[in-house]
Coordinates of C-alpha atoms in Angstrom, one line a residue:
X671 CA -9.8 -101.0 23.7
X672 CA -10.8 -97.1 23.1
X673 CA -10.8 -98.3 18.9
X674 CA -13.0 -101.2 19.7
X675 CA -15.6 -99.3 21.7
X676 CA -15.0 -96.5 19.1
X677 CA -16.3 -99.2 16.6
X678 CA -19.1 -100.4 18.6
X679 CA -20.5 -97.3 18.9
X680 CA -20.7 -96.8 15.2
X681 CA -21.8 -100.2 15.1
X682 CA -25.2 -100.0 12.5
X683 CA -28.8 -101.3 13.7
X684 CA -29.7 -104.1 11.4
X685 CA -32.6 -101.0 10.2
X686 CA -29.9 -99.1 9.3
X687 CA -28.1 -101.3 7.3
X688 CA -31.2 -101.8 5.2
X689 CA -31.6 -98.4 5.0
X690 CA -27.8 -98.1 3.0
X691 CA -29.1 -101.0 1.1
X692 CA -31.7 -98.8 -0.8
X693 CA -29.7 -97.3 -2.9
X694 CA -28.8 -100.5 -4.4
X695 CA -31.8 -102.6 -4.4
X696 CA -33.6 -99.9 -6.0
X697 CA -32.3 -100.4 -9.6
X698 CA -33.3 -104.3 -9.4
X699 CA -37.4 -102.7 -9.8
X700 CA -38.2 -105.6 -12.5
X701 CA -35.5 -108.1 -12.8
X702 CA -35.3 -110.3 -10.9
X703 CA -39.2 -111.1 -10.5
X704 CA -41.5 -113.4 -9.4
X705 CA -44.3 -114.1 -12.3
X706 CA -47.4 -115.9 -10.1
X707 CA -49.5 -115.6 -13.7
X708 CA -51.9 -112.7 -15.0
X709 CA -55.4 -112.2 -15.1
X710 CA -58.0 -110.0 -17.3
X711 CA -56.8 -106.7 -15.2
X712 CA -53.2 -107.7 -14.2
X713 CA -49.9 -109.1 -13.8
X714 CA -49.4 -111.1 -10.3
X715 CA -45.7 -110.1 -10.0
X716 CA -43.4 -109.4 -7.1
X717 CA -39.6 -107.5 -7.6
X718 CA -36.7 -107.6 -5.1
X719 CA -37.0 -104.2 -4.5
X720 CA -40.9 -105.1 -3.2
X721 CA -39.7 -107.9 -0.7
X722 CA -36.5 -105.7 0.4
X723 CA -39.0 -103.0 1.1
X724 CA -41.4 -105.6 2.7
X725 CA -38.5 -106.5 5.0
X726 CA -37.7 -103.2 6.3
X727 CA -41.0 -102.2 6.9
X728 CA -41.4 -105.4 9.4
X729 CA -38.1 -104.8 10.7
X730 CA -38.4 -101.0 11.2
X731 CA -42.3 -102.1 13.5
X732 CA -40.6 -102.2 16.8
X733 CA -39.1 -98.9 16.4
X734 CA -42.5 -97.7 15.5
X735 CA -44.2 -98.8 18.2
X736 CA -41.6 -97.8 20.3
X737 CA -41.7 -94.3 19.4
X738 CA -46.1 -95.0 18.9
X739 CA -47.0 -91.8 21.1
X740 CA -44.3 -89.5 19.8
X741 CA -45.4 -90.7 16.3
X742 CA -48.9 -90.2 17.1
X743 CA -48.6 -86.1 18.2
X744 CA -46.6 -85.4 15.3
X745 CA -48.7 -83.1 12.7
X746 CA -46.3 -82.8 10.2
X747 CA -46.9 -86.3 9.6
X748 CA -50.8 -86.1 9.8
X749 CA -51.3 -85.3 6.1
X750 CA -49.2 -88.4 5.0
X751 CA -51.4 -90.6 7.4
X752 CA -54.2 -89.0 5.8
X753 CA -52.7 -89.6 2.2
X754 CA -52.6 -93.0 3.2
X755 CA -56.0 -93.7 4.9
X756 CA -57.8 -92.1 2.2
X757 CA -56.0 -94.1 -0.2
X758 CA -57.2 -97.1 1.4
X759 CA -61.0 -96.4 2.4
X760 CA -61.2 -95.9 -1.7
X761 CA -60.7 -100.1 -1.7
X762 CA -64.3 -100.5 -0.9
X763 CA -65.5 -99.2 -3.8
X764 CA -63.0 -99.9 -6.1
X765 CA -64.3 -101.2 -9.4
X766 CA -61.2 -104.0 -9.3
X767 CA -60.8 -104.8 -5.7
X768 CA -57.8 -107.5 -5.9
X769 CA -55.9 -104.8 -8.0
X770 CA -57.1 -102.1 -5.0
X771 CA -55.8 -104.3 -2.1
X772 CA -52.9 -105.2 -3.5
X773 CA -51.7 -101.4 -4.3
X774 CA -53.1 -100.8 -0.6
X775 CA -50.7 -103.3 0.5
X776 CA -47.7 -101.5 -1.3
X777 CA -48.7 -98.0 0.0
X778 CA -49.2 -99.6 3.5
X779 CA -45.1 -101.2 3.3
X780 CA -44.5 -97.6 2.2
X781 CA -45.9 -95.9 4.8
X782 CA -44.5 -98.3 7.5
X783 CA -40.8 -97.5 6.3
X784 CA -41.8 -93.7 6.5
X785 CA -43.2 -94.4 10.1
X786 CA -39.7 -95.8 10.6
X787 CA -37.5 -92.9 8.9
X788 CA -39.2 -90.6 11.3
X789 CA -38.9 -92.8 14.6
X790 CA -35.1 -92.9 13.3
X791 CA -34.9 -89.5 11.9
X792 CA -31.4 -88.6 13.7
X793 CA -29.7 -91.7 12.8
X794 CA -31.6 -91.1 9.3
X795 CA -29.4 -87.8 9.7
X796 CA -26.4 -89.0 10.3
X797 CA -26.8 -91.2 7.2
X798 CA -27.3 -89.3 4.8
X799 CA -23.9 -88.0 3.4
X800 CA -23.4 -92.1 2.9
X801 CA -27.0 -92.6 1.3
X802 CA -25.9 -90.2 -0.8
X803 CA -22.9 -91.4 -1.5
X804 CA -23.6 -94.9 -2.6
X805 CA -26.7 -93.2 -4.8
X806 CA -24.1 -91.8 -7.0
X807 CA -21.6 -95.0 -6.7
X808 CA -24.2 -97.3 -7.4
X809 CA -25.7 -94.6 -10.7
X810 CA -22.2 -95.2 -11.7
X811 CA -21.9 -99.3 -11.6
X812 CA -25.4 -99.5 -13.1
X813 CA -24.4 -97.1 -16.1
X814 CA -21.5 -99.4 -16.9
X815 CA -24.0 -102.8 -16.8
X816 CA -25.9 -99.7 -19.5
X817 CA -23.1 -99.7 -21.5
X818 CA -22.3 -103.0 -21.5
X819 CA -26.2 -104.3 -22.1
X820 CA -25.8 -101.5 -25.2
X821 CA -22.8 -103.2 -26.5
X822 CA -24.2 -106.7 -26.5
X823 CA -27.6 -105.9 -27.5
X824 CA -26.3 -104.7 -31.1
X825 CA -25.3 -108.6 -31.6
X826 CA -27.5 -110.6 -28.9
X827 CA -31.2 -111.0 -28.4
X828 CA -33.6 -109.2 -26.0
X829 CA -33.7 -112.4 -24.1
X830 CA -30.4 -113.0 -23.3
X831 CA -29.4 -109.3 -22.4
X832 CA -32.9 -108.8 -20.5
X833 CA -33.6 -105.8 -23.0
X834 CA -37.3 -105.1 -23.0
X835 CA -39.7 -105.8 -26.2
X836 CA -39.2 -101.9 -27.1
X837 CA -35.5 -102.0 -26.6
X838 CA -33.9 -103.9 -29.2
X839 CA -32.3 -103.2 -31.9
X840 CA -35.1 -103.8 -34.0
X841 CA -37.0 -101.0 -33.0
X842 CA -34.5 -97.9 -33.9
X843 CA -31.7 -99.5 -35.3
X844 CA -29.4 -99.8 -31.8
X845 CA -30.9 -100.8 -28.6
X846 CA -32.1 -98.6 -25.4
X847 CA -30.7 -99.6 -22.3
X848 CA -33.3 -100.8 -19.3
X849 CA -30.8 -103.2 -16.9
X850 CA -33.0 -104.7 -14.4
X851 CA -35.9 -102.0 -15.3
X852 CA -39.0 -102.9 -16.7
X853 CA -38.4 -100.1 -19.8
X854 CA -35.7 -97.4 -20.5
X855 CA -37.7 -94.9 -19.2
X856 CA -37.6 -96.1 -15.3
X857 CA -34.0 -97.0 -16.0
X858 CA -33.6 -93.2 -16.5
X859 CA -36.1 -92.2 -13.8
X860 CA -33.7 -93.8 -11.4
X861 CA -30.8 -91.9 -12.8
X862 CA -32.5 -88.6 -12.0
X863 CA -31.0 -87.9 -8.4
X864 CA -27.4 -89.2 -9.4
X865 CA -27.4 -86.9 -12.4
X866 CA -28.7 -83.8 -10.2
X867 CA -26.6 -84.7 -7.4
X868 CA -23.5 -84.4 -9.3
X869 CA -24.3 -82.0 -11.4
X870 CA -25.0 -79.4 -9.0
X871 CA -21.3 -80.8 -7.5
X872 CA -19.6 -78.8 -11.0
X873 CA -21.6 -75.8 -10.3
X874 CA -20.9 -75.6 -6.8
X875 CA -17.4 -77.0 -5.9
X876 CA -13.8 -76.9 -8.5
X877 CA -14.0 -79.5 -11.5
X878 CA -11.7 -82.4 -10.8
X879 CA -11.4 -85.1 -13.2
X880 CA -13.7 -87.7 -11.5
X881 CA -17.1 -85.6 -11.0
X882 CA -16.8 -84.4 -14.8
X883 CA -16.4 -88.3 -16.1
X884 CA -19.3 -89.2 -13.8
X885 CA -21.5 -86.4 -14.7
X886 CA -20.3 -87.3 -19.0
X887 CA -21.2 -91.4 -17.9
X888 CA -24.3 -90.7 -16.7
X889 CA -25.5 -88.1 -19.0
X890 CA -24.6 -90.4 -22.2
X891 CA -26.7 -93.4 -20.4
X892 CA -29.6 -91.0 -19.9
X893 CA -29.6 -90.2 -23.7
X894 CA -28.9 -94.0 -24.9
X895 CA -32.4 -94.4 -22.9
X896 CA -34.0 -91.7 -25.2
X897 CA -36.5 -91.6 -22.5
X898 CA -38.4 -88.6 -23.4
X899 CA -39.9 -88.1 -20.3
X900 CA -36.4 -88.5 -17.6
X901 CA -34.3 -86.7 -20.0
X902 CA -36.9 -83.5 -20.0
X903 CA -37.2 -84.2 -16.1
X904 CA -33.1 -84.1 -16.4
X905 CA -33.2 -80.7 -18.1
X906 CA -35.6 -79.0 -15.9
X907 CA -33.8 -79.9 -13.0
X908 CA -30.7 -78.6 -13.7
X909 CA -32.2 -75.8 -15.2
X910 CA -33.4 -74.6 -11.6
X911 CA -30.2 -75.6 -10.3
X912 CA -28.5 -73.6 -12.7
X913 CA -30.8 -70.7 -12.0
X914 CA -30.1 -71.0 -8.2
X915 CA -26.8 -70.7 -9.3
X916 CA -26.8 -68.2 -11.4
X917 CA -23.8 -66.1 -10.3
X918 CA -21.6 -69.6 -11.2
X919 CA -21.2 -68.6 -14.9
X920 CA -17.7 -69.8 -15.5
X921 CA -19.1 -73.7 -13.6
X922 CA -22.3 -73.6 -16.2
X923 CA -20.2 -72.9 -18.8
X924 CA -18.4 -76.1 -18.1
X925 CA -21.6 -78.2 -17.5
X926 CA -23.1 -76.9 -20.2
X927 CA -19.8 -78.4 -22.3
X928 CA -19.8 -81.6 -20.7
X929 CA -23.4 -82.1 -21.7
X930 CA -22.6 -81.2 -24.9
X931 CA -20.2 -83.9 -25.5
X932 CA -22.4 -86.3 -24.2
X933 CA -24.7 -85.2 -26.6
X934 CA -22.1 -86.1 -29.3
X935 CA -21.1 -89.3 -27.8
X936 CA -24.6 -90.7 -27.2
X937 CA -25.4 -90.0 -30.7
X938 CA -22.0 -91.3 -32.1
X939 CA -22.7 -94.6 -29.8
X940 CA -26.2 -95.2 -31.5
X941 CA -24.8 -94.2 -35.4
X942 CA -22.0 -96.9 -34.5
X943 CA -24.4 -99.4 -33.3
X944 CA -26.7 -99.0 -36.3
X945 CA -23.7 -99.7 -38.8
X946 CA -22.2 -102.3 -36.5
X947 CA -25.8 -104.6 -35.7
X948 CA -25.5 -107.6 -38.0
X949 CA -29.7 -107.7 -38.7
X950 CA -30.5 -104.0 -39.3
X951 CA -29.9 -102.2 -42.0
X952 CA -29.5 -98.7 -41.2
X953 CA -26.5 -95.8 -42.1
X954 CA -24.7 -93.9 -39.3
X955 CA -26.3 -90.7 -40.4
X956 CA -29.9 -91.8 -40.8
X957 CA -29.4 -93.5 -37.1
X958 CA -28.1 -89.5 -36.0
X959 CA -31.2 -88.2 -37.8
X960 CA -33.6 -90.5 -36.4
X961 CA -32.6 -90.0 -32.6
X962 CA -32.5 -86.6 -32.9
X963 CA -36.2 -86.6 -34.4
X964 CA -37.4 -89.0 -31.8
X965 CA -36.0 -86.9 -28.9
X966 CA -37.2 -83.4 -30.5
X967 CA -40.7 -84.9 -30.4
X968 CA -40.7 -84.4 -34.5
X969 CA -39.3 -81.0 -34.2
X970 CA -35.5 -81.6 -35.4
X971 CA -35.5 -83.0 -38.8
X972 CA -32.4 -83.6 -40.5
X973 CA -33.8 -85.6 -43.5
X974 CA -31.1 -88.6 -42.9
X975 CA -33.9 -91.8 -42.6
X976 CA -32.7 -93.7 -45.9
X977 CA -30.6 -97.1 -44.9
X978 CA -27.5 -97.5 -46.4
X979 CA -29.0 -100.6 -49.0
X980 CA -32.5 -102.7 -49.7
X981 CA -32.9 -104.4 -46.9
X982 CA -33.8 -107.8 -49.1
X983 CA -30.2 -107.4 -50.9
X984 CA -28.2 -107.1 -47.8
X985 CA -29.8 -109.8 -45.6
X986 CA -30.9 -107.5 -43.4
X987 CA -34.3 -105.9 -42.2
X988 CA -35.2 -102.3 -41.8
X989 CA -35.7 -100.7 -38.2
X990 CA -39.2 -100.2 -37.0
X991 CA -39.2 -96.8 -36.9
X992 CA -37.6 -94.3 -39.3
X993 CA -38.0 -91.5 -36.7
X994 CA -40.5 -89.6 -34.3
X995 CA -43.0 -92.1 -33.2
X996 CA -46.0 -90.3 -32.9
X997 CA -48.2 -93.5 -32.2
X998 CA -46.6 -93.7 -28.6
X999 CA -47.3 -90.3 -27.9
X1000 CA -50.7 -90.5 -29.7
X1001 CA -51.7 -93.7 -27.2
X1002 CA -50.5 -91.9 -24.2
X1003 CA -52.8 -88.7 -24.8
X1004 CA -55.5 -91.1 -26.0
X1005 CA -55.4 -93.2 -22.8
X1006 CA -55.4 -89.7 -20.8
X1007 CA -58.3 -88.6 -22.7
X1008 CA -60.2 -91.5 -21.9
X1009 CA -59.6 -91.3 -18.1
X1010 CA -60.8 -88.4 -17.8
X1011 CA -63.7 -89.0 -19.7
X1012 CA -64.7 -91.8 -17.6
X1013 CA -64.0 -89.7 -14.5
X1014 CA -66.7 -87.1 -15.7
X1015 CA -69.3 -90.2 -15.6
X1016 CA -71.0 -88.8 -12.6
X1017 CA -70.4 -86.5 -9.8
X1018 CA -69.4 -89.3 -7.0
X1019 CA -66.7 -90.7 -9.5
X1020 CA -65.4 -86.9 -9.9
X1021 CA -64.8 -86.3 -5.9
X1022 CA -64.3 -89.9 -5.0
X1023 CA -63.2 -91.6 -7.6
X1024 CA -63.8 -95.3 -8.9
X1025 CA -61.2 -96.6 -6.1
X1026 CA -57.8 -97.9 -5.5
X1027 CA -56.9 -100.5 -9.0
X1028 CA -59.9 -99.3 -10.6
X1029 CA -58.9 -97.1 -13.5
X1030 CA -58.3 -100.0 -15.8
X1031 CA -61.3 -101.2 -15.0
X1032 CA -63.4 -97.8 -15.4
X1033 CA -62.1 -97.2 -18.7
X1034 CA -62.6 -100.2 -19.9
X1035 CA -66.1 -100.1 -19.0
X1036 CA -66.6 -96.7 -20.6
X1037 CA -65.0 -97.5 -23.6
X1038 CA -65.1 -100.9 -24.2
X1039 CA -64.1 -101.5 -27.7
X1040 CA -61.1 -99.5 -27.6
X1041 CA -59.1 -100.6 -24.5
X1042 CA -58.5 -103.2 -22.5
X1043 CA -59.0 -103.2 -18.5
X1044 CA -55.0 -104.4 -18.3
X1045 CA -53.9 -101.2 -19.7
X1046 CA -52.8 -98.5 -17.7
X1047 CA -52.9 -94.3 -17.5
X1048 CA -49.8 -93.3 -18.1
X1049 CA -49.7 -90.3 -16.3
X1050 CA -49.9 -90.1 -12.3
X1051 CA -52.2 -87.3 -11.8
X1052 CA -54.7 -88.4 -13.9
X1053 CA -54.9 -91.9 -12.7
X1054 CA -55.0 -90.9 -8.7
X1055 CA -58.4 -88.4 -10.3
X1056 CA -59.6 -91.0 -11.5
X1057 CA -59.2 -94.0 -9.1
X1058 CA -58.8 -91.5 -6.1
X1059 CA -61.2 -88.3 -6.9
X1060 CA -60.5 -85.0 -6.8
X1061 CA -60.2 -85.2 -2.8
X1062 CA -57.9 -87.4 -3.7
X1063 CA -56.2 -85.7 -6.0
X1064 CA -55.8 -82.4 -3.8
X1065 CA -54.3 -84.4 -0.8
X1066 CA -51.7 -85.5 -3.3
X1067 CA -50.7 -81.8 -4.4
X1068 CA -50.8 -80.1 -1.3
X1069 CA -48.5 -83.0 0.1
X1070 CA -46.3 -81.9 -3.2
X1071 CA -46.3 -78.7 -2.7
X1072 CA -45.2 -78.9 0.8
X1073 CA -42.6 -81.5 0.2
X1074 CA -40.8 -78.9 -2.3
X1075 CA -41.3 -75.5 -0.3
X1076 CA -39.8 -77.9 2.9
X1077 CA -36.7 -79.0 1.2
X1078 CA -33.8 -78.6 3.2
X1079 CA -31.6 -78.1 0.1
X1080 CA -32.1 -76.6 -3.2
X1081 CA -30.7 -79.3 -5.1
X1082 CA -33.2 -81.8 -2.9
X1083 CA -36.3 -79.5 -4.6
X1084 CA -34.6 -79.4 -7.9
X1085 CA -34.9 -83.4 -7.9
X1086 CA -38.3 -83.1 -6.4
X1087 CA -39.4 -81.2 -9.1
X1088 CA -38.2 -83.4 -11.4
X1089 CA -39.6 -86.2 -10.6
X1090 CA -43.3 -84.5 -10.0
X1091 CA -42.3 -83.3 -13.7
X1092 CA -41.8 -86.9 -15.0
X1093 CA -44.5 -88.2 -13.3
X1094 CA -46.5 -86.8 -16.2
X1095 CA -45.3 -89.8 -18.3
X1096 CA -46.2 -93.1 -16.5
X1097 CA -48.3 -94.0 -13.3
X1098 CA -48.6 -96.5 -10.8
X1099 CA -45.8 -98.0 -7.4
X1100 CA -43.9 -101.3 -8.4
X1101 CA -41.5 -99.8 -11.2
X1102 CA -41.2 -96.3 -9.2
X1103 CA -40.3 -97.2 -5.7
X1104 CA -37.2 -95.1 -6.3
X1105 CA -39.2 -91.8 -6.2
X1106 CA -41.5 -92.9 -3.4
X1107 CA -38.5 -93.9 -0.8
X1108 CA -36.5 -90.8 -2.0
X1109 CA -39.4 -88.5 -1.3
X1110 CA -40.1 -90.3 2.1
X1111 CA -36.3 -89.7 3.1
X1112 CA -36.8 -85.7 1.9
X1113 CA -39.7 -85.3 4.1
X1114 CA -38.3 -87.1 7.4
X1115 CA -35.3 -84.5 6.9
X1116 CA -37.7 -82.0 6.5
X1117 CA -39.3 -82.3 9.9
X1118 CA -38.4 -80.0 13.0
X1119 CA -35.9 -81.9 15.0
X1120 CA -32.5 -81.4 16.1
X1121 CA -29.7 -81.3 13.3
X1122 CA -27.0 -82.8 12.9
X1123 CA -23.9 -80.7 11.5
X1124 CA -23.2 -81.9 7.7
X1125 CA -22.2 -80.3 4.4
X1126 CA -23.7 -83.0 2.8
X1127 CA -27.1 -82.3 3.6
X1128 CA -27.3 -78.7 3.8
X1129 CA -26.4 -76.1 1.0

């Protein structure tokens, strides 16, 4: 009787249960989806992770309301409300309002499951050595399904392994590994925290076995992403965590070799792939070259692009790229550039902005024969100056800042800070609820409260 009540007690509210579902759901940000059509300024599409979110919002309300007047006195949640009611009263003048109330709708479901957190922050609490938990489990399943999709992407089509446009073989000579992400570059996003988590694990506790060949499995996925942006994100994360650990030299040593031979594997992976893809012609060396030149942002040269034979005697066709793609990094300061120029139209648009959705819109208007009002800004800050103003803008950095010097845990700022770092190469909610949920669960824990005792959380 005493081991049945013992389990009732620790029994999970349906909330809760949803809340060790994050971790999970997260990775499905793009496939599955629901495509309702498109129109001159966007996509109509809706992810798992959306309607999971949805869900707990609505499922977390009575605990809200419950907890409405406690919620209410709270200050250290006044600047999020503000965040948020700002972010909304820029809708009426947004210059694409569909666009505007649908991204206030997302922000709303956001700010409902942070209302939640807080109304729940002990059991939120008590939770957290599991969240964390299945955040690394579940890094490690989806880096196998990485592997896997890199394996059968050498021989199969972007179509039947659900590999993006830019992540076939085609491109490089081996393909990039997204899973259920819309591009390599949020697959790696959402490998940040795993990475950091364990990482800091090798400086901080004795090197078994099974935290070295997670941290090796999940650095070689991050590199077969060559996401520019998460693998610098990577680096200056565990920099800081390094540096906050400084004393640990023997441990660093030992990271520093496991990322080393991750390094080697990676690129071993991708010269294999190259040699082994039966429709690209491209030499194990030249693939090593050209990965190296990609992720040195043209720095590294080795002089290996030549394929191994003409491409119209072997049957096969030549990669895309032979090496640093400067276009891509050429559109993304381009597109920046223009946002800002169409922020400087007029003094209203610099403090308020051209409103929730609108930056598309704006620049499209402003410079109308070179862009398109579907494309985005590919860098956060900029788009929140431009669609939010600079009032905006501020809200969002002093709610940084504070987030950061609040952190419970170093290794909680170190991932903070690494996501705020990547967050200078792509914008916008549906492909990065990862960061938004993980940030929400860093503040909640932040908040004065009574603690509960855990290693986990604490360092």
């Amino acid at each position: 009787m005493r081991k049945l009540a013992s389990f009732r007690q620790a029994k999970l509210s349906l909330v809760e249960t949803m809340w060790l579902g994050l971790p999970v759901v997260v990775w499905f940000s793009y496939w599955p989806n629901i495509h309702f059509g498109r129109s001159d300024t966007m996509n109509f599409e809706i992810s798992v992770v959306l309607i999971y979110c949805l869900v707990l919002a609505l499922v977390g309300l009575p605990s809200v309301w419950r907890n409405r007047r406690e919620l209410v006195k709270n200050r250290q949640i006044w600047l999020v409300s503000l965040l948020v009611i700002y972010a909304g009263a820029t809708v009426l003048w947004s210059l694409n309002a569909t666009r505007g109330f649908l991204t206030a709708g997302i922000i709303g479901v956001l700010y409902l499951i942070f209302l939640g957190f807080v109304a729940r922050r002990q059991q939120l609490v008590k939770l957290a050595p599991r969240l964390i938990r299945l955040t690394v489990g579940s890094a490690v399943v989806m880096s196998g399904l990485a592997i896997v999709q890199f394996l059968i992407g050498i021989w199969l089509s972007g179509e039947a392994t659900l590999l993006c446009a830019g992540c076939v073989s085609g491109q490089f000579g081996w393909p990039r590994p997204n899973v259920f992400a819309i591009e390599p570059q949020f697959f790696g996003s959402l490998l940040l925290p795993s990475l950091l988590i364990v990482s800091r694990q090798v400086l901080v506790k004795p090197v078994n076995r099974r935290i070295a060949l997670t941290l090796l499995l999940l650095q070689i996925v991050l590199l077969l992403t060559m996401s520019r942006g998460a693998i610098y994100a990577y680096l200056l994360g565990v920099l800081i965590i390094m540096v906050m650990n400084y004393r640990q030299v023997k441990r660093i040593g030992q990271l520093m070799v496991v990322s080393l031979l991750a390094l080697v594997i990676s690129l071993s992976g991708q010269g294999l792939a190259a040699i082994s893809s039966p429709s690209i012609s491209e030499s194990f060396g030249g693939a090593v070259a050209k990965s190296i030149n990609q992720l040195s942002l043209g720095v590294i040269d080795l002089g290996q692009k030549s394929v191994p034979e003409p491409a119209s005697s072997s049957g096969k066709e030549a990669p895309a790229f032979d090496g640093y793609v400067e276009e891509s990094t050429d559109i993304r300061l381009g597109r920046t550039e223009m946002a800002l120029g169409a922020w400087r139209k007029d003094l209203s648009t610099m403090l308020f902005g051209v409103g929730l959705g609108g930056a598309g819109t704006a620049i499209s208007q402003a410079y109308p024969d070179q862009i398109g009002a579907r494309e985005i800004i590919q860098n956060e800050y900029v788009e929140r100056l431009l669609e939010r103003g600079l009032i905006g803008l501020m809200l969002f950095v002093v709610a940084l800042v504070w987030l950061i010097r609040r952190a419970r845990s170093r290794w909680l700022m170190a991932i903070i800070v690494a996501f705020v770092f990547q967050w200078l190469f792509f914008s916008g909610y549906p492909n990065a609820f990862h960061i938004y949920l993980f940030m929400i669960a860093v503040w909640v824990l932040a908040l004065p409260a009574p603690r509960v005792n855990t290693s986990v959380v604490d360092s």
